[in-house]
Amino acid sequence: MLNIDKRPDGVAVLTIDTPGSQNALDLAFNAAFDKAIGELIADADVKGIVVTSAKDSFAAGGDLNQLLSVQTPDDVKAIVEPFLAAIRKMETGGKPVVAALNGTALGGGYELALACHRRIAADRPDALFGLPEASLGLMPGGGGTQRLPRLIGIDKAAELMINGTTLPTKDALAAGLIDEVAPAADLIEAAAKWVLSGPKPVQKWDEKGFVAPGFDPQSVPGRRWFAGRWAKYRSRAGQDDVAAAAILACLHHGMQRTLDAGLEIEKRHFAKLAASPYAKNKVRTLFYGPRAARPRPPAGIGDGIKTLGVVGGGTMGNGITFTAARAGLNVVLIDISAEKAAESHGRIGKIGEKLVSRGRMSAEQQSAIMARITATEDYSALKDADFVIEAVFERLDVKHDVYRKLEAVLRPEVTIASNTSSILIKKLASALGDPSRMIGMHFFAPVETMKLLEVIRSPETSQKAFDEAQYVASVMRKTQIVVKDGLGFYTSRLVSSLSSEALTLLAEGVPPQVIDNAMLNAGFAIGPVTLAELTKLPLLHDIMISMSGEGQPQSMKDGRAVEALKKLVDAGRVGRDGGKGIYDYGEDGPKLWKGLSDLFPPAEKPLPVEIVRKRLINTQSLEAARAMEEGVIDDPLAADIASVLGWSYPAHLGGPLGYVDTVGAKEFVAESDALATAFGERFAVPGLLRRMAEKDERFHKA
Amino acid sequence: MPEAYIFDAVRTPRGKGRHNGGLHTLSPVELSAAVLTALDARTGFSQADPEDVIFGVGDGVNDQGSDLARSALLYAGMPESIPGSTVSRFCSSGLDAVNAAAARIMSGQGDLLVAGGIEMMSLIPIGGTGGPNGSDAIFNNRIDMIPQGISADLMATLYSHSREDVDAYAVESQKRAAAAWQGGRFSKSIVPVKDENGTVLLEKDEYMRPETTMETLAKLPAAFRDMGLKGGLDAIARRRYPEVLAVEHVHTAGNSSGIVDGAAAMLIGTREAGERMGLKPRAVIRSFANAAMDPSLMLAAPADATLMALKRVGKKPEDVDLYEVNEAFASVVLRFMERTGVSHDKVNVNGGGISMGHPIGATGVMITNILLDELERTGKESGIVTLCVGLGMGVATYIERVEG
């Protein structure tokens, strides 16, 4: 756990080495640390202490697992109090303590370093420093909200903490997060040298008359700063996403008091936040979910996959080509003519150029990527392809034609994946001599930035096809969910349900901005009406019709989406691209279209916005639960992260199934029954949820 | 119940709320003392044993803090036996001082009081007081805090006040103020401010821009657009008003109240107290009321307070001859007129805060003073004074002119 080396020169080197690959600053560690520090402080031979780590990193923070298991604010306090007490004792013990940061120090690890009297980092460009808790819906809870602003001022500290920014060594030095950088080999000696230089073993904030750098919270600039920052962060957060406000409150109130009083205030806010379901939802969907959803191809399966074939040079095909080439695969892109192929090649080039101009990639990297890409109309160029992704129009006949052409040139064992968003894999595969070679790989645009990938297995899909798809997905660094074949699979089924309900509300005369704002206020990044009309309305009309036949999702039964879309299309409204959709779109953004109320007269008694919101949110949860019940998707966490990554479902609400847990299955079922009574059978509660409500069960551990 | 009569009132001209404003070099206690001394010269109240001097102060901090009324009367050399206190309800503080004084008299707990108000916005900017509003993140979350400029634009959006509508209102305010000054309508009550050497610092409202036209106003940028769009405040306004797609930013420096310095004082008492001083009552304060609403939209409560104050005396808006509705923002007055059905020729007939400025703590007393003078000038009977207030409040006072 801890190694202590009491040197003859009086410097005690305390090396943290907890079990595992990273140092976990958990309760066991705290107990040992506290005891060790206490003994060293009391030891007359010890002049000062160097704290370092035996691992590659210094310490990457508190134990998220531990945090996920808390139920009440008191549970949270039981975790943080020992840590806070131990580092405060270290800070005020009367012996100088220096953190020798041999590697990355984040979260609690950095907070431990903040309580040391000096921070010296090894000269490693890959080490990171900071307090990233807010990016997981939490906030620093180990004294960071109080020590960092006393070190570098409120403004700089807030910026780092609320954005969860982590800084590499050079930037951390410039920002004041660390005091000094030393060559890695000399790190301990540099720390020892400082100890032996006779420094004052007192933090400046524990000295009388201390004034923190930067403005006073009660000054006019200070008050204005707090008001402005609050608005900026609040405007982007959902109603129940309050981490930013908690950090600002700790800064505002804590910085008007002593450190110890400020630490009490931080503890109060942290305890409330960490125990809240909203923080847990964020940790689960933003941290654990994507980790669990990393594709895990069997070892060696990708050894033979060097060249990827992509058919179809549209937005999706181009994005897939670029992303695969960036990942190191050679890519042959097939388009319908030589001119189209050349155009696609140009567009793919632009994707990379944009990244280079934003500093995200070097020009050399871009050249290397383009060198791996061939675009042609000639299918015979695919004869050496090891895996093919088809990304042509969503039409069965067009896709079947492509598969016939592919069959003629590909080696017989090569897997064919389709980027279809909704055509059954079984139907697609029926054109193939060997249907087992077909799998669905539904990417999201823009492919170069959207991490989500929906992998669809039909009962006929072979294990080989699936394993190879895993390999390609992992090489392309996608976060994947795996679903079974069925109308709409999972993501399109859910998004269609959401769009259908939004269009139904529109047909009932609810103004589109109310429908959108109801969800924006809940924390969705885009409202469902705006989302729906990213798709051209005539196309959306066709899609809704195709989702209305056999296998229509329950959530779309008796919906009025088709009716609404027909009226809009007949009135010449085409969607955002045409400038005229449900909204008018101009240079200044969307505006209300005055003709809308002729198509959809406002309801006599306007629906309360809370009911609008419930209909849109509950419909997603109900449909997700039905998909689980039918076995289309079997992992609730996958169902949740797909929504967060796929259509900006607010992470703090947990995703459609996490939301049921957050509200409570009993309460959710009662709400949905009321919606069904008032608005129709599309809110019918599936047996799975009713049973969960009876037994008080959850999708995710509390 | 004893009746509360207004015997006299004075006000300073309003200095620009900037470093070169006419009153900027005075301190708040000097300015307060000046207006009390002026009232005393006309009424002799300091020798008549008043119960209290109550001052409205919007942002009572630093040199404008700490019971300025008591400090000022001592500074002015008035008898130590006179108590002083301050009252604060943001923009209506002056009217709240008037109402507090009237309430003491009507309840028999005093027979002579001074109600006044003062604000030096050139020294203490608006919002300087502190409090959780704005800078306490948790408080802001709970009320969906938006600053009043965004509230004004939100009001304009909800009630379809166009940029032309609000600018036209502002042009009219400027015209009326200029005409009122020209016509000597303020000469009864304006007292020039002098420094201790006797030099006149200011004798006329200096914020006015009589040459204002629709064209000059159209050039002004929307004052709250950046904070709304870039600062995230429009998104916060939509939390309580999801029926808004985009907030229309129509308010500018030219159609919102001016930032100025000023002070005012008014003598209120029982008829007998006045008689003892040889003073005739000029008006009676018959009723007053407070109302409150959603703090986000914030500015629509003057109508409610007005209706309540009138209900207390069995009256309706159409029964009232003249209105002073503080011109915090043009939309505020437009909305007031829509809600009450009162026409513009009864409202702010001598201009208002848009043309002459709104010295937060003093305005309530100043516009009561203006209303009183105008009732006397025209022989009209009744008037309402009302102001909108931060965090969503409204205050209204109903007065009737008295024939000696």
XYZ file of C-alpha atoms in Angstrom, chain A residues 223 226-227 230-232 234-235 237-239 242 245 248-249 252-253 513-514 517 521 590-592, chain B residues 125 127 130-131 133-138 140-141 145 231-233 235-236 238-239 242-245:
48
model
C -20.566 39.507 -8.426
C -20.612 34.835 -10.779
C -23.820 36.014 -12.416
C -23.915 30.870 -13.749
C -25.969 31.866 -16.777
C -23.474 30.440 -19.238
C -27.059 26.919 -16.638
C -28.207 27.665 -20.164
C -27.628 22.174 -18.549
C -30.836 20.265 -18.008
C -33.131 21.122 -15.136
C -26.595 21.023 -11.160
C -24.032 25.463 -9.906
C -19.977 27.999 -8.265
C -21.730 27.954 -4.884
C -18.769 31.947 -3.924
C -19.437 31.011 -0.320
C -41.174 25.566 -30.015
C -43.057 24.306 -26.956
C -38.250 23.695 -25.442
C -35.168 22.452 -20.805
C -35.187 29.168 -37.069
C -38.248 31.379 -36.978
C -41.907 30.591 -36.461
C -23.985 50.919 -9.924
C -26.995 45.632 -8.404
C -25.294 42.190 -3.313
C -27.725 39.658 -2.055
C -29.855 37.582 -6.736
C -27.467 37.048 -9.598
C -24.379 35.785 -7.899
C -25.664 32.833 -5.845
C -25.794 29.932 -8.289
C -28.229 27.827 -6.264
C -30.385 31.576 -9.475
C -31.250 27.977 -10.336
C -32.797 34.233 -12.686
C -24.531 34.781 -22.243
C -27.192 32.080 -22.256
C -29.920 34.209 -20.705
C -32.193 29.997 -23.030
C -32.924 30.511 -19.342
C -37.314 29.865 -22.227
C -37.290 27.588 -19.181
C -41.297 27.542 -23.547
C -43.715 29.214 -25.933
C -40.905 31.582 -26.897
C -38.749 30.435 -29.815
